[in-house]
Amino acid sequence: MAGEELNRPPSLPPYTEMIFAAIDALKGKEGCNESSISTYIQSTCGYLPDEHNNILTENLNKLIDNGDLVVVNGNYTRPDLNTPAKRGRGRPPKAKDPNHVDTPVPAPKPVSDPASAAPATGAQTGSEVKRGRGRPKKDPNAPPTAKKVKVATSPAPPSSTGRPRGRPRKVQPELTGVEAN
């Protein structure tokens, strides 16, 4: 039994420590690829298990998921703390109001008597109802609205050049030679 302990390889440091040591020692401008990290670990540590490449890949992926390493063009580097986080595409979501509490709005109860429906709808005017996207649909029961009438205003005073402001109106040509019966 004592002979088995003498032939046992020395214990290895954790792979995360070996990976960080390799990246710090190699000091590549764009980082180090997986093969250069593996060769550095093999040169510094005498004995490595047979599944060294698989263990290294698993640990690199864990470090990437944790945010301890960043991959740029296939090279592994430590993230730079001075650079701001990269923002995703599109418009950022609206900030949520921490004081706002979402309370579900109860559905209106069907009422058989239309006269008693008026007070029930007035009670919900204080509650906030979330609208859907887009333009709201027309109410088919709403009375028709009157057309807006333009109010005649006094003409604007002429400018110092004598010309009116803006682009001149398009003049319709008169049709000559065509007479109506």
PDB file of C-alpha atoms in Angstrom:
ATOM      1  CA  MET A   1       0.000   0.000   0.000  1.00  0.00           C
ATOM      2  CA  ALA A   2       2.845   2.379   0.731  1.00  0.00           C
ATOM      3  CA  GLY A   3       4.187   1.774  -2.783  1.00  0.00           C
ATOM      4  CA  GLU A   4       0.896   2.870  -4.336  1.00  0.00           C
ATOM      5  CA  GLU A   5       1.038   6.267  -2.640  1.00  0.00           C
ATOM      6  CA  LEU A   6       4.569   6.863  -3.953  1.00  0.00           C
ATOM      7  CA  ASN A   7       3.466   6.168  -7.550  1.00  0.00           C
ATOM      8  CA  ARG A   8       0.391   8.395  -7.226  1.00  0.00           C
ATOM      9  CA  PRO A   9       0.731  11.639  -9.206  1.00  0.00           C
ATOM     10  CA  PRO A  10       0.755  14.894  -7.240  1.00  0.00           C
ATOM     11  CA  SER A  11      -2.612  16.612  -6.950  1.00  0.00           C
ATOM     12  CA  LEU A  12      -3.329  19.237  -9.551  1.00  0.00           C
ATOM     13  CA  PRO A  13      -4.550  22.739  -8.750  1.00  0.00           C
ATOM     14  CA  PRO A  14      -8.119  23.472  -9.908  1.00  0.00           C
ATOM     15  CA  TYR A  15      -8.505  23.945 -13.647  1.00  0.00           C
ATOM     16  CA  THR A  16      -9.808  27.476 -13.198  1.00  0.00           C
ATOM     17  CA  GLU A  17      -6.564  28.508 -11.508  1.00  0.00           C
ATOM     18  CA  MET A  18      -4.512  26.820 -14.253  1.00  0.00           C
ATOM     19  CA  ILE A  19      -6.560  28.552 -16.988  1.00  0.00           C
ATOM     20  CA  PHE A  20      -6.167  32.009 -15.398  1.00  0.00           C
ATOM     21  CA  ALA A  21      -2.436  31.385 -14.897  1.00  0.00           C
ATOM     22  CA  ALA A  22      -2.081  30.401 -18.567  1.00  0.00           C
ATOM     23  CA  ILE A  23      -3.944  33.509 -19.821  1.00  0.00           C
ATOM     24  CA  ASP A  24      -1.926  35.792 -17.522  1.00  0.00           C
ATOM     25  CA  ALA A  25       1.401  34.184 -18.529  1.00  0.00           C
ATOM     26  CA  LEU A  26       0.747  34.189 -22.284  1.00  0.00           C
ATOM     27  CA  LYS A  27      -0.472  37.835 -22.324  1.00  0.00           C
ATOM     28  CA  GLY A  28      -1.762  37.786 -25.886  1.00  0.00           C
ATOM     29  CA  LYS A  29      -3.137  41.052 -27.254  1.00  0.00           C
ATOM     30  CA  GLU A  30      -6.370  39.433 -28.397  1.00  0.00           C
ATOM     31  CA  GLY A  31      -6.211  36.651 -25.793  1.00  0.00           C
ATOM     32  CA  CYS A  32      -5.286  32.971 -26.081  1.00  0.00           C
ATOM     33  CA  ASN A  33      -6.940  30.137 -27.944  1.00  0.00           C
ATOM     34  CA  GLU A  34      -7.783  26.826 -26.339  1.00  0.00           C
ATOM     35  CA  SER A  35      -4.792  24.981 -27.792  1.00  0.00           C
ATOM     36  CA  SER A  36      -2.263  27.511 -26.461  1.00  0.00           C
ATOM     37  CA  ILE A  37      -3.867  27.334 -23.001  1.00  0.00           C
ATOM     38  CA  SER A  38      -3.716  23.530 -23.152  1.00  0.00           C
ATOM     39  CA  THR A  39      -0.028  23.431 -24.164  1.00  0.00           C
ATOM     40  CA  TYR A  40       0.869  25.911 -21.406  1.00  0.00           C
ATOM     41  CA  ILE A  41      -0.913  23.785 -18.794  1.00  0.00           C
ATOM     42  CA  GLN A  42       0.813  20.637 -20.116  1.00  0.00           C
ATOM     43  CA  SER A  43       4.232  22.315 -19.943  1.00  0.00           C
ATOM     44  CA  THR A  44       3.767  23.612 -16.373  1.00  0.00           C
ATOM     45  CA  CYS A  45       2.022  20.581 -14.863  1.00  0.00           C
ATOM     46  CA  GLY A  46       3.836  17.310 -15.207  1.00  0.00           C
ATOM     47  CA  TYR A  47       0.902  14.913 -15.095  1.00  0.00           C
ATOM     48  CA  LEU A  48      -2.521  15.492 -16.613  1.00  0.00           C
ATOM     49  CA  PRO A  49      -5.435  13.079 -16.814  1.00  0.00           C
ATOM     50  CA  ASP A  50      -6.259  11.380 -20.111  1.00  0.00           C
ATOM     51  CA  GLU A  51      -9.436  13.416 -20.545  1.00  0.00           C
ATOM     52  CA  HIS A  52      -7.548  16.720 -20.105  1.00  0.00           C
ATOM     53  CA  ASN A  53      -8.955  18.295 -23.291  1.00  0.00           C
ATOM     54  CA  ASN A  54     -12.552  17.520 -22.303  1.00  0.00           C
ATOM     55  CA  ILE A  55     -12.076  18.855 -18.770  1.00  0.00           C
ATOM     56  CA  LEU A  56     -10.414  22.003 -20.118  1.00  0.00           C
ATOM     57  CA  THR A  57     -13.271  22.653 -22.555  1.00  0.00           C
ATOM     58  CA  GLU A  58     -15.891  22.156 -19.834  1.00  0.00           C
ATOM     59  CA  ASN A  59     -14.099  24.548 -17.474  1.00  0.00           C
ATOM     60  CA  LEU A  60     -13.658  27.178 -20.181  1.00  0.00           C
ATOM     61  CA  ASN A  61     -17.394  27.028 -20.948  1.00  0.00           C
ATOM     62  CA  LYS A  62     -18.247  27.359 -17.233  1.00  0.00           C
ATOM     63  CA  LEU A  63     -15.986  30.409 -16.916  1.00  0.00           C
ATOM     64  CA  ILE A  64     -17.635  31.988 -19.963  1.00  0.00           C
ATOM     65  CA  ASP A  65     -21.115  31.344 -18.548  1.00  0.00           C
ATOM     66  CA  ASN A  66     -20.108  32.888 -15.204  1.00  0.00           C
ATOM     67  CA  GLY A  67     -18.681  35.953 -16.952  1.00  0.00           C
ATOM     68  CA  ASP A  68     -15.111  35.321 -15.747  1.00  0.00           C
ATOM     69  CA  LEU A  69     -13.863  34.908 -19.345  1.00  0.00           C
ATOM     70  CA  VAL A  70     -14.829  36.512 -22.648  1.00  0.00           C
ATOM     71  CA  VAL A  71     -14.455  34.954 -26.095  1.00  0.00           C
ATOM     72  CA  VAL A  72     -13.385  37.299 -28.903  1.00  0.00           C
ATOM     73  CA  ASN A  73     -12.724  35.736 -32.317  1.00  0.00           C
ATOM     74  CA  GLY A  74     -12.097  32.335 -30.750  1.00  0.00           C
ATOM     75  CA  ASN A  75      -9.626  33.702 -28.183  1.00  0.00           C
ATOM     76  CA  TYR A  76     -10.219  33.653 -24.432  1.00  0.00           C
ATOM     77  CA  THR A  77      -9.504  36.797 -22.411  1.00  0.00           C
ATOM     78  CA  ARG A  78     -10.434  38.213 -19.044  1.00  0.00           C
ATOM     79  CA  PRO A  79     -13.174  40.838 -19.294  1.00  0.00           C
ATOM     80  CA  ASP A  80     -12.041  44.445 -19.109  1.00  0.00           C
ATOM     81  CA  LEU A  81     -13.811  46.109 -16.201  1.00  0.00           C
ATOM     82  CA  ASN A  82     -13.417  49.611 -17.700  1.00  0.00           C
ATOM     83  CA  THR A  83     -15.476  48.905 -20.822  1.00  0.00           C
ATOM     84  CA  PRO A  84     -19.231  49.332 -20.490  1.00  0.00           C
ATOM     85  CA  ALA A  85     -21.499  46.364 -21.076  1.00  0.00           C
ATOM     86  CA  LYS A  86     -22.582  45.957 -24.668  1.00  0.00           C
ATOM     87  CA  ARG A  87     -26.198  46.894 -25.201  1.00  0.00           C
ATOM     88  CA  GLY A  88     -28.497  44.620 -27.159  1.00  0.00           C
ATOM     89  CA  ARG A  89     -30.188  45.581 -30.396  1.00  0.00           C
ATOM     90  CA  GLY A  90     -33.432  47.501 -30.487  1.00  0.00           C
ATOM     91  CA  ARG A  91     -35.045  49.921 -28.124  1.00  0.00           C
ATOM     92  CA  PRO A  92     -34.422  49.226 -24.441  1.00  0.00           C
ATOM     93  CA  PRO A  93     -37.476  48.321 -22.368  1.00  0.00           C
ATOM     94  CA  LYS A  94     -39.184  50.976 -20.285  1.00  0.00           C
ATOM     95  CA  ALA A  95     -38.068  51.237 -16.683  1.00  0.00           C
ATOM     96  CA  LYS A  96     -40.535  49.676 -14.290  1.00  0.00           C
ATOM     97  CA  ASP A  97     -41.995  51.884 -11.573  1.00  0.00           C
ATOM     98  CA  PRO A  98     -41.016  50.290  -8.215  1.00  0.00           C
ATOM     99  CA  ASN A  99     -44.060  51.834  -6.487  1.00  0.00           C
ATOM    100  CA  HIS A 100     -46.540  50.486  -9.043  1.00  0.00           C
ATOM    101  CA  VAL A 101     -48.440  47.395  -7.938  1.00  0.00           C
ATOM    102  CA  ASP A 102     -50.147  45.284 -10.603  1.00  0.00           C
ATOM    103  CA  THR A 103     -53.660  44.483  -9.478  1.00  0.00           C
ATOM    104  CA  PRO A 104     -55.856  42.493 -11.818  1.00  0.00           C
ATOM    105  CA  VAL A 105     -58.884  44.384 -13.078  1.00  0.00           C
ATOM    106  CA  PRO A 106     -62.063  42.341 -12.591  1.00  0.00           C
ATOM    107  CA  ALA A 107     -64.079  41.647 -15.728  1.00  0.00           C
ATOM    108  CA  PRO A 108     -67.399  43.517 -15.931  1.00  0.00           C
ATOM    109  CA  LYS A 109     -70.390  41.419 -14.970  1.00  0.00           C
ATOM    110  CA  PRO A 110     -73.055  40.948 -17.637  1.00  0.00           C
ATOM    111  CA  VAL A 111     -76.109  43.014 -16.795  1.00  0.00           C
ATOM    112  CA  SER A 112     -79.540  42.221 -18.158  1.00  0.00           C
ATOM    113  CA  ASP A 113     -80.987  45.693 -17.384  1.00  0.00           C
ATOM    114  CA  PRO A 114     -79.273  48.429 -19.487  1.00  0.00           C
ATOM    115  CA  ALA A 115     -80.426  51.174 -17.085  1.00  0.00           C
ATOM    116  CA  SER A 116     -78.440  49.690 -14.221  1.00  0.00           C
ATOM    117  CA  ALA A 117     -75.322  49.343 -16.411  1.00  0.00           C
ATOM    118  CA  ALA A 118     -74.488  53.065 -16.285  1.00  0.00           C
ATOM    119  CA  PRO A 119     -73.441  53.199 -12.607  1.00  0.00           C
ATOM    120  CA  ALA A 120     -71.307  50.051 -12.983  1.00  0.00           C
ATOM    121  CA  THR A 121     -69.226  51.565 -15.797  1.00  0.00           C
ATOM    122  CA  GLY A 122     -68.775  54.787 -13.852  1.00  0.00           C
ATOM    123  CA  ALA A 123     -67.302  52.835 -10.948  1.00  0.00           C
ATOM    124  CA  GLN A 124     -64.445  51.567 -13.119  1.00  0.00           C
ATOM    125  CA  THR A 125     -63.378  54.976 -14.389  1.00  0.00           C
ATOM    126  CA  GLY A 126     -60.902  55.324 -11.508  1.00  0.00           C
ATOM    127  CA  SER A 127     -59.249  51.975 -12.231  1.00  0.00           C
ATOM    128  CA  GLU A 128     -56.511  51.826 -14.801  1.00  0.00           C
ATOM    129  CA  VAL A 129     -57.162  49.590 -17.813  1.00  0.00           C
ATOM    130  CA  LYS A 130     -54.214  48.551 -19.959  1.00  0.00           C
ATOM    131  CA  ARG A 131     -54.751  49.219 -23.630  1.00  0.00           C
ATOM    132  CA  GLY A 132     -53.488  47.049 -26.442  1.00  0.00           C
ATOM    133  CA  ARG A 133     -51.117  48.165 -29.156  1.00  0.00           C
ATOM    134  CA  GLY A 134     -52.258  50.240 -32.092  1.00  0.00           C
ATOM    135  CA  ARG A 135     -55.168  52.518 -32.706  1.00  0.00           C
ATOM    136  CA  PRO A 136     -58.301  51.753 -30.691  1.00  0.00           C
ATOM    137  CA  LYS A 137     -61.277  50.377 -32.591  1.00  0.00           C
ATOM    138  CA  LYS A 138     -64.257  52.593 -33.336  1.00  0.00           C
ATOM    139  CA  ASP A 139     -67.278  52.190 -31.107  1.00  0.00           C
ATOM    140  CA  PRO A 140     -70.151  51.154 -33.419  1.00  0.00           C
ATOM    141  CA  ASN A 141     -72.693  52.498 -30.914  1.00  0.00           C
ATOM    142  CA  ALA A 142     -71.120  55.959 -30.656  1.00  0.00           C
ATOM    143  CA  PRO A 143     -73.039  58.872 -32.227  1.00  0.00           C
ATOM    144  CA  PRO A 144     -71.494  60.341 -35.373  1.00  0.00           C
ATOM    145  CA  THR A 145     -69.205  63.268 -34.768  1.00  0.00           C
ATOM    146  CA  ALA A 146     -69.668  66.611 -36.484  1.00  0.00           C
ATOM    147  CA  LYS A 147     -67.077  67.690 -39.007  1.00  0.00           C
ATOM    148  CA  LYS A 148     -64.678  70.392 -37.889  1.00  0.00           C
ATOM    149  CA  VAL A 149     -65.415  73.806 -39.339  1.00  0.00           C
ATOM    150  CA  LYS A 150     -62.503  76.003 -40.297  1.00  0.00           C
ATOM    151  CA  VAL A 151     -62.601  79.347 -38.596  1.00  0.00           C
ATOM    152  CA  ALA A 152     -61.918  82.217 -40.939  1.00  0.00           C
ATOM    153  CA  THR A 153     -58.944  84.202 -39.756  1.00  0.00           C
ATOM    154  CA  SER A 154     -57.778  87.551 -40.914  1.00  0.00           C
ATOM    155  CA  PRO A 155     -55.107  87.337 -43.590  1.00  0.00           C
ATOM    156  CA  ALA A 156     -51.556  87.591 -42.381  1.00  0.00           C
ATOM    157  CA  PRO A 157     -49.903  90.933 -42.926  1.00  0.00           C
ATOM    158  CA  PRO A 158     -47.755  90.980 -46.058  1.00  0.00           C
ATOM    159  CA  SER A 159     -44.060  90.602 -45.547  1.00  0.00           C
ATOM    160  CA  SER A 160     -41.558  93.316 -46.289  1.00  0.00           C
ATOM    161  CA  THR A 161     -40.886  91.834 -49.750  1.00  0.00           C
ATOM    162  CA  GLY A 162     -44.562  91.902 -50.720  1.00  0.00           C
ATOM    163  CA  ARG A 163     -44.709  88.148 -51.304  1.00  0.00           C
ATOM    164  CA  PRO A 164     -46.803  85.793 -49.212  1.00  0.00           C
ATOM    165  CA  ARG A 165     -45.045  83.251 -47.044  1.00  0.00           C
ATOM    166  CA  GLY A 166     -44.490  79.668 -48.179  1.00  0.00           C
ATOM    167  CA  ARG A 167     -44.832  77.882 -51.460  1.00  0.00           C
ATOM    168  CA  PRO A 168     -47.322  79.349 -53.936  1.00  0.00           C
ATOM    169  CA  ARG A 169     -50.538  77.441 -54.526  1.00  0.00           C
ATOM    170  CA  LYS A 170     -50.792  75.105 -57.504  1.00  0.00           C
ATOM    171  CA  VAL A 171     -53.041  76.653 -60.148  1.00  0.00           C
ATOM    172  CA  GLN A 172     -55.374  74.360 -62.095  1.00  0.00           C
ATOM    173  CA  PRO A 173     -55.210  75.130 -65.817  1.00  0.00           C
ATOM    174  CA  GLU A 174     -58.530  76.016 -67.404  1.00  0.00           C
ATOM    175  CA  LEU A 175     -59.730  73.732 -70.139  1.00  0.00           C
ATOM    176  CA  THR A 176     -60.395  75.787 -73.263  1.00  0.00           C
ATOM    177  CA  GLY A 177     -62.250  74.644 -76.334  1.00  0.00           C
ATOM    178  CA  VAL A 178     -64.380  72.124 -74.496  1.00  0.00           C
ATOM    179  CA  GLU A 179     -67.934  73.212 -74.014  1.00  0.00           C
ATOM    180  CA  ALA A 180     -70.647  71.476 -72.102  1.00  0.00           C
ATOM    181  CA  ASN A 181     -73.949  70.785 -73.851  1.00  0.00           C
TER     182      ASN A 181
END
